[in-house]
Amino acid sequence: QVQLVESGGGSVQAGGSLTLSCAASSGDTDSSTCMGWFRQAPGKEREGVGTIYIGGGRPTYADSVKGRFTISQDNAKNTLYLQMNSLKPEDTAMYYCAAAPLSTISSCVIATLTKGDDMPFWGKGTLVTISS
């Protein structure tokens, strides 16, 4: 069982920045784990923001956030980050961290497109509100 706790959400104006963190319970993630960020706006379906394969490789991003959002990891701290720049009102959503142990690079890439449907472990989310 992987426990994930998100933090860092808040309210900022359009054009601003926020950094979200996702702390994983120690020892529950390893090089074969896929971790990712997903979001759900009110009245809309969940969508993938981006994913990263802990064992290496570049993160995968949704087209809507490419060039503005950056996923990074600190393996020593078992923490995943989402740096969000040039925020837009349409980025307003609940942001969730998810993890899939024993994953593969290809399935991790696909997870962004499939909205994380195959990710078994989820945090409770952190709310991001962007005002115009």
Short mmCIF file of C-alpha atoms in Angstrom, two decimals:
data_model
loop_
_atom_site.label_atom_id
_atom_site.label_comp_id
_atom_site.label_asym_id
_atom_site.label_seq_id
_atom_site.Cartn_x
_atom_site.Cartn_y
_atom_site.Cartn_z
CA GLN A 1 0.00 0.00 0.00
CA VAL A 2 1.48 3.32 -1.08
CA GLN A 3 0.39 6.37 0.88
CA LEU A 4 0.59 9.71 -0.90
CA VAL A 5 0.12 13.15 0.59
CA GLU A 6 -0.12 16.24 -1.60
CA SER A 7 0.60 19.78 -0.46
CA GLY A 8 1.28 23.22 -1.87
CA GLY A 9 -2.07 24.12 -3.35
CA GLY A 10 -3.50 27.60 -2.99
CA SER A 11 -4.95 30.61 -4.73
CA VAL A 12 -2.88 32.74 -7.09
CA GLN A 13 -3.53 35.18 -9.88
CA ALA A 14 -3.18 34.27 -13.52
CA GLY A 15 0.43 34.35 -14.60
CA GLY A 16 1.64 33.28 -11.19
CA SER A 17 3.40 30.13 -10.05
CA LEU A 18 2.88 27.34 -7.56
CA THR A 19 4.81 24.24 -6.63
CA LEU A 20 2.97 21.14 -5.50
CA SER A 21 4.59 18.35 -3.53
CA CYS A 22 3.64 14.70 -3.17
CA ALA A 23 5.24 12.80 -0.32
CA ALA A 24 5.20 9.02 -0.64
CA SER A 25 5.42 6.75 2.35
CA SER A 26 9.01 5.70 2.78
CA GLY A 27 10.07 2.55 1.00
CA ASP A 28 6.93 2.20 -1.06
CA THR A 29 8.33 3.52 -4.32
CA ASP A 30 11.28 2.17 -6.25
CA SER A 31 12.80 2.38 -9.72
CA SER A 32 9.89 0.51 -11.28
CA THR A 33 7.26 2.91 -9.98
CA CYS A 34 5.35 5.31 -12.17
CA MET A 35 4.17 8.47 -10.44
CA GLY A 36 2.09 11.24 -11.84
CA TRP A 37 -0.05 14.30 -11.39
CA PHE A 38 -3.68 14.44 -12.41
CA ARG A 39 -6.34 17.09 -11.98
CA GLN A 40 -10.08 17.42 -11.93
CA ALA A 41 -11.92 20.68 -12.40
CA PRO A 42 -15.48 21.14 -11.12
CA GLY A 43 -17.94 19.46 -13.46
CA LYS A 44 -15.22 17.95 -15.61
CA GLU A 45 -13.55 14.58 -15.96
CA ARG A 46 -10.18 13.88 -14.45
CA GLU A 47 -7.30 14.54 -16.80
CA GLY A 48 -3.64 13.70 -16.81
CA VAL A 49 -1.13 16.46 -16.16
CA GLY A 50 2.06 14.46 -16.40
CA THR A 51 3.84 11.31 -15.31
CA ILE A 52 7.37 10.22 -14.59
CA TYR A 53 9.03 6.80 -14.36
CA ILE A 54 11.06 6.82 -11.15
CA GLY A 55 13.71 4.56 -12.69
CA GLY A 56 14.64 7.15 -15.31
CA GLY A 57 13.46 8.86 -18.46
CA ARG A 58 11.91 12.19 -19.15
CA PRO A 59 8.50 13.12 -17.80
CA THR A 60 5.48 13.00 -20.06
CA TYR A 61 3.16 16.01 -20.11
CA ALA A 62 -0.31 16.75 -21.33
CA ASP A 63 -0.38 19.20 -24.23
CA SER A 64 -2.29 21.70 -22.11
CA VAL A 65 0.62 22.13 -19.68
CA LYS A 66 3.70 21.57 -21.85
CA GLY A 67 6.20 24.35 -21.47
CA ARG A 68 4.52 25.64 -18.30
CA PHE A 69 4.61 22.73 -15.85
CA THR A 70 7.63 20.68 -14.76
CA ILE A 71 7.66 17.38 -12.89
CA SER A 72 10.67 16.50 -10.79
CA GLN A 73 11.53 13.98 -8.13
CA ASP A 74 13.68 13.80 -5.03
CA ASN A 75 14.26 10.10 -4.44
CA ALA A 76 16.04 10.71 -1.15
CA LYS A 77 12.90 12.39 0.19
CA ASN A 78 10.43 10.09 -1.63
CA THR A 79 8.83 13.24 -2.96
CA LEU A 80 7.41 14.20 -6.33
CA TYR A 81 7.04 17.84 -7.34
CA LEU A 82 4.96 19.77 -9.84
CA GLN A 83 6.30 23.22 -10.65
CA MET A 84 3.54 25.24 -12.29
CA ASN A 85 4.33 28.49 -14.06
CA SER A 86 2.30 30.91 -16.16
CA LEU A 87 -0.85 29.66 -14.51
CA LYS A 88 -4.19 30.21 -16.21
CA PRO A 89 -7.74 30.26 -14.82
CA GLU A 90 -8.36 26.99 -16.68
CA ASP A 91 -5.69 25.35 -14.50
CA THR A 92 -8.07 25.67 -11.56
CA ALA A 93 -8.71 22.15 -10.27
CA MET A 94 -8.09 19.65 -7.53
CA TYR A 95 -4.65 18.20 -8.19
CA TYR A 96 -3.95 14.60 -7.31
CA CYS A 97 -0.77 12.58 -7.05
CA ALA A 98 -0.89 8.92 -8.04
CA ALA A 99 1.50 5.98 -8.06
CA ALA A 100 1.72 2.64 -9.82
CA PRO A 101 4.40 0.24 -8.54
CA LEU A 102 5.83 -2.41 -10.84
CA SER A 103 5.13 -0.24 -13.84
CA THR A 104 6.92 0.05 -17.18
CA ILE A 105 8.13 3.10 -19.02
CA SER A 106 5.57 2.67 -21.78
CA SER A 107 2.63 2.26 -19.43
CA CYS A 108 3.82 5.28 -17.49
CA VAL A 109 3.77 7.38 -20.65
CA ILE A 110 0.29 6.14 -21.48
CA ALA A 111 -0.99 6.91 -17.98
CA THR A 112 -1.01 10.62 -18.76
CA LEU A 113 -3.33 9.99 -21.70
CA THR A 114 -5.60 7.52 -19.89
CA LYS A 115 -6.26 9.87 -17.00
CA GLY A 116 -4.54 7.52 -14.57
CA ASP A 117 -7.24 4.88 -14.78
CA ASP A 118 -4.68 2.14 -14.10
CA MET A 119 -2.93 3.91 -11.22
CA PRO A 120 -3.85 2.02 -8.04
CA PHE A 121 -2.73 4.51 -5.40
CA TRP A 122 -3.95 8.08 -4.99
CA GLY A 123 -3.57 10.97 -2.61
CA LYS A 124 -6.48 13.03 -1.38
CA GLY A 125 -5.60 16.01 -3.53
CA THR A 126 -4.70 19.66 -3.11
CA LEU A 127 -6.80 22.52 -4.47
CA VAL A 128 -5.38 25.02 -6.92
CA THR A 129 -7.42 28.13 -7.73
CA ILE A 130 -6.31 30.62 -10.36
CA SER A 131 -8.05 33.96 -10.58
CA SER A 132 -8.09 36.17 -13.66
#
